[in-house]
């Protein structure tokens, strides 16, 4: 994992908010996937804020994109916000 990558979270009654910071690489992708798998069940909406990502490594994006389709099927809604939302949330 990129040494500066972190995931900050807070919850409301029906939504989970994740804020990503630092550099997003392959290990960071797995950390985000595991965070979603372990903590996101039962929330109506999941918001992933990408505004504080410094860089998105192509391999990290590919790893995450491969799992994103399956993740979206498990949850009601995953919404990307921030300046990197298109790079993280779409092919």
JSON list of C-alpha atoms in Angstrom, two decimals:
[
{"chain": "A", "resi": 1, "resn": "UNK", "atom": "CA", "xyz": [0.00, 0.00, 0.00]},
{"chain": "A", "resi": 2, "resn": "UNK", "atom": "CA", "xyz": [1.19, 3.49, -0.71]},
{"chain": "A", "resi": 3, "resn": "UNK", "atom": "CA", "xyz": [2.63, 4.68, 2.58]},
{"chain": "A", "resi": 4, "resn": "UNK", "atom": "CA", "xyz": [0.49, 7.81, 2.57]},
{"chain": "A", "resi": 5, "resn": "UNK", "atom": "CA", "xyz": [-2.85, 6.21, 1.61]},
{"chain": "A", "resi": 6, "resn": "UNK", "atom": "CA", "xyz": [-5.60, 6.44, 4.22]},
{"chain": "A", "resi": 7, "resn": "UNK", "atom": "CA", "xyz": [-9.34, 5.87, 4.36]},
{"chain": "A", "resi": 8, "resn": "UNK", "atom": "CA", "xyz": [-11.35, 8.05, 6.73]},
{"chain": "A", "resi": 9, "resn": "UNK", "atom": "CA", "xyz": [-14.95, 7.13, 7.40]},
{"chain": "A", "resi": 10, "resn": "UNK", "atom": "CA", "xyz": [-18.06, 8.39, 9.09]},
{"chain": "A", "resi": 11, "resn": "UNK", "atom": "CA", "xyz": [-21.59, 7.08, 9.18]},
{"chain": "A", "resi": 12, "resn": "UNK", "atom": "CA", "xyz": [-25.04, 8.57, 9.27]},
{"chain": "A", "resi": 13, "resn": "UNK", "atom": "CA", "xyz": [-28.19, 6.62, 9.95]},
{"chain": "A", "resi": 14, "resn": "UNK", "atom": "CA", "xyz": [-28.36, 5.23, 6.41]},
{"chain": "A", "resi": 15, "resn": "UNK", "atom": "CA", "xyz": [-25.15, 6.20, 4.61]},
{"chain": "A", "resi": 16, "resn": "UNK", "atom": "CA", "xyz": [-21.43, 5.51, 4.81]},
{"chain": "A", "resi": 17, "resn": "UNK", "atom": "CA", "xyz": [-18.94, 8.19, 3.78]},
{"chain": "A", "resi": 18, "resn": "UNK", "atom": "CA", "xyz": [-15.37, 7.23, 2.89]},
{"chain": "A", "resi": 19, "resn": "UNK", "atom": "CA", "xyz": [-12.69, 9.84, 2.22]},
{"chain": "A", "resi": 20, "resn": "UNK", "atom": "CA", "xyz": [-9.60, 8.63, 0.38]},
{"chain": "A", "resi": 21, "resn": "UNK", "atom": "CA", "xyz": [-6.30, 10.45, 0.82]},
{"chain": "A", "resi": 22, "resn": "UNK", "atom": "CA", "xyz": [-2.78, 9.97, -0.54]},
{"chain": "A", "resi": 23, "resn": "UNK", "atom": "CA", "xyz": [-1.71, 7.82, -3.47]},
{"chain": "A", "resi": 24, "resn": "UNK", "atom": "CA", "xyz": [-3.96, 5.04, -4.78]},
{"chain": "A", "resi": 25, "resn": "UNK", "atom": "CA", "xyz": [-2.04, 1.92, -5.88]},
{"chain": "A", "resi": 26, "resn": "UNK", "atom": "CA", "xyz": [-2.83, -1.80, -6.08]},
{"chain": "A", "resi": 27, "resn": "UNK", "atom": "CA", "xyz": [-2.61, -2.37, -2.33]},
{"chain": "A", "resi": 28, "resn": "UNK", "atom": "CA", "xyz": [-4.76, 0.70, -1.72]},
{"chain": "A", "resi": 29, "resn": "UNK", "atom": "CA", "xyz": [-7.35, -0.75, -4.09]},
{"chain": "A", "resi": 30, "resn": "UNK", "atom": "CA", "xyz": [-7.51, -3.94, -2.03]},
{"chain": "A", "resi": 31, "resn": "UNK", "atom": "CA", "xyz": [-7.78, -1.93, 1.18]},
{"chain": "A", "resi": 32, "resn": "UNK", "atom": "CA", "xyz": [-10.76, -0.02, -0.25]},
{"chain": "A", "resi": 33, "resn": "UNK", "atom": "CA", "xyz": [-12.38, -3.24, -1.50]},
{"chain": "A", "resi": 34, "resn": "UNK", "atom": "CA", "xyz": [-11.93, -4.88, 1.92]},
{"chain": "A", "resi": 35, "resn": "UNK", "atom": "CA", "xyz": [-13.28, -1.81, 3.70]},
{"chain": "A", "resi": 36, "resn": "UNK", "atom": "CA", "xyz": [-16.40, -1.89, 1.53]},
{"chain": "A", "resi": 37, "resn": "UNK", "atom": "CA", "xyz": [-16.85, -5.65, 1.97]},
{"chain": "A", "resi": 38, "resn": "UNK", "atom": "CA", "xyz": [-16.45, -5.47, 5.76]},
{"chain": "A", "resi": 39, "resn": "UNK", "atom": "CA", "xyz": [-18.27, -2.27, 6.66]},
{"chain": "A", "resi": 40, "resn": "UNK", "atom": "CA", "xyz": [-20.66, -1.16, 3.91]},
{"chain": "A", "resi": 41, "resn": "UNK", "atom": "CA", "xyz": [-23.45, -3.73, 4.24]},
{"chain": "A", "resi": 42, "resn": "UNK", "atom": "CA", "xyz": [-26.74, -2.31, 5.43]},
{"chain": "A", "resi": 43, "resn": "UNK", "atom": "CA", "xyz": [-26.16, 1.24, 4.26]},
{"chain": "A", "resi": 44, "resn": "UNK", "atom": "CA", "xyz": [-28.57, 2.81, 1.79]},
{"chain": "A", "resi": 45, "resn": "UNK", "atom": "CA", "xyz": [-25.86, 4.91, 0.12]},
{"chain": "A", "resi": 46, "resn": "UNK", "atom": "CA", "xyz": [-22.07, 4.80, 0.11]},
{"chain": "A", "resi": 47, "resn": "UNK", "atom": "CA", "xyz": [-20.18, 7.96, -0.81]},
{"chain": "A", "resi": 48, "resn": "UNK", "atom": "CA", "xyz": [-16.50, 7.75, -1.72]},
{"chain": "A", "resi": 49, "resn": "UNK", "atom": "CA", "xyz": [-14.75, 11.13, -1.71]},
{"chain": "A", "resi": 50, "resn": "UNK", "atom": "CA", "xyz": [-11.75, 11.17, -4.08]},
{"chain": "A", "resi": 51, "resn": "UNK", "atom": "CA", "xyz": [-10.85, 14.84, -3.71]},
{"chain": "A", "resi": 52, "resn": "UNK", "atom": "CA", "xyz": [-7.71, 14.26, -1.61]},
{"chain": "A", "resi": 53, "resn": "UNK", "atom": "CA", "xyz": [-6.10, 11.58, -3.76]},
{"chain": "A", "resi": 54, "resn": "UNK", "atom": "CA", "xyz": [-2.70, 12.81, -4.94]},
{"chain": "A", "resi": 55, "resn": "UNK", "atom": "CA", "xyz": [-2.33, 10.23, -7.68]},
{"chain": "A", "resi": 56, "resn": "UNK", "atom": "CA", "xyz": [-4.12, 7.17, -9.00]},
{"chain": "A", "resi": 57, "resn": "UNK", "atom": "CA", "xyz": [-1.74, 4.51, -10.26]},
{"chain": "A", "resi": 58, "resn": "UNK", "atom": "CA", "xyz": [-3.05, 2.64, -13.34]},
{"chain": "A", "resi": 59, "resn": "UNK", "atom": "CA", "xyz": [-2.61, -0.77, -11.69]},
{"chain": "A", "resi": 60, "resn": "UNK", "atom": "CA", "xyz": [-4.55, 0.33, -8.61]},
{"chain": "A", "resi": 61, "resn": "UNK", "atom": "CA", "xyz": [-7.37, 1.64, -10.78]},
{"chain": "A", "resi": 62, "resn": "UNK", "atom": "CA", "xyz": [-7.46, -1.64, -12.77]},
{"chain": "A", "resi": 63, "resn": "UNK", "atom": "CA", "xyz": [-7.59, -3.76, -9.61]},
{"chain": "A", "resi": 64, "resn": "UNK", "atom": "CA", "xyz": [-10.40, -1.66, -8.20]},
{"chain": "A", "resi": 65, "resn": "UNK", "atom": "CA", "xyz": [-12.36, -1.53, -11.48]},
{"chain": "A", "resi": 66, "resn": "UNK", "atom": "CA", "xyz": [-12.34, -5.34, -11.74]},
{"chain": "A", "resi": 67, "resn": "UNK", "atom": "CA", "xyz": [-14.06, -5.57, -8.36]},
{"chain": "A", "resi": 68, "resn": "UNK", "atom": "CA", "xyz": [-16.30, -2.51, -8.66]},
{"chain": "A", "resi": 69, "resn": "UNK", "atom": "CA", "xyz": [-19.02, -4.22, -10.71]},
{"chain": "A", "resi": 70, "resn": "UNK", "atom": "CA", "xyz": [-19.40, -6.97, -8.11]},
{"chain": "A", "resi": 71, "resn": "UNK", "atom": "CA", "xyz": [-19.35, -4.43, -5.28]},
{"chain": "A", "resi": 72, "resn": "UNK", "atom": "CA", "xyz": [-22.08, -2.33, -6.90]},
{"chain": "A", "resi": 73, "resn": "UNK", "atom": "CA", "xyz": [-24.30, -5.43, -7.07]},
{"chain": "A", "resi": 74, "resn": "UNK", "atom": "CA", "xyz": [-23.88, -6.03, -3.32]},
{"chain": "A", "resi": 75, "resn": "UNK", "atom": "CA", "xyz": [-24.86, -2.54, -2.23]},
{"chain": "A", "resi": 76, "resn": "UNK", "atom": "CA", "xyz": [-27.74, -0.20, -2.94]},
{"chain": "A", "resi": 77, "resn": "UNK", "atom": "CA", "xyz": [-25.57, 2.59, -4.28]},
{"chain": "A", "resi": 78, "resn": "UNK", "atom": "CA", "xyz": [-21.95, 3.62, -4.48]},
{"chain": "A", "resi": 79, "resn": "UNK", "atom": "CA", "xyz": [-21.41, 7.25, -5.45]},
{"chain": "A", "resi": 80, "resn": "UNK", "atom": "CA", "xyz": [-18.01, 8.76, -6.16]},
{"chain": "A", "resi": 81, "resn": "UNK", "atom": "CA", "xyz": [-17.53, 12.46, -5.42]},
{"chain": "A", "resi": 82, "resn": "UNK", "atom": "CA", "xyz": [-14.55, 14.81, -5.73]},
{"chain": "A", "resi": 83, "resn": "UNK", "atom": "CA", "xyz": [-12.13, 15.80, -8.44]},
{"chain": "A", "resi": 84, "resn": "UNK", "atom": "CA", "xyz": [-11.09, 12.18, -9.22]},
{"chain": "A", "resi": 85, "resn": "UNK", "atom": "CA", "xyz": [-14.61, 10.71, -9.28]},
{"chain": "A", "resi": 86, "resn": "UNK", "atom": "CA", "xyz": [-14.62, 9.89, -12.99]},
{"chain": "A", "resi": 87, "resn": "UNK", "atom": "CA", "xyz": [-11.24, 8.18, -12.89]},
{"chain": "A", "resi": 88, "resn": "UNK", "atom": "CA", "xyz": [-12.24, 6.01, -9.93]},
{"chain": "A", "resi": 89, "resn": "UNK", "atom": "CA", "xyz": [-15.85, 5.30, -10.78]},
{"chain": "A", "resi": 90, "resn": "UNK", "atom": "CA", "xyz": [-15.94, 4.62, -14.47]},
{"chain": "A", "resi": 91, "resn": "UNK", "atom": "CA", "xyz": [-14.15, 2.49, -17.02]}
]
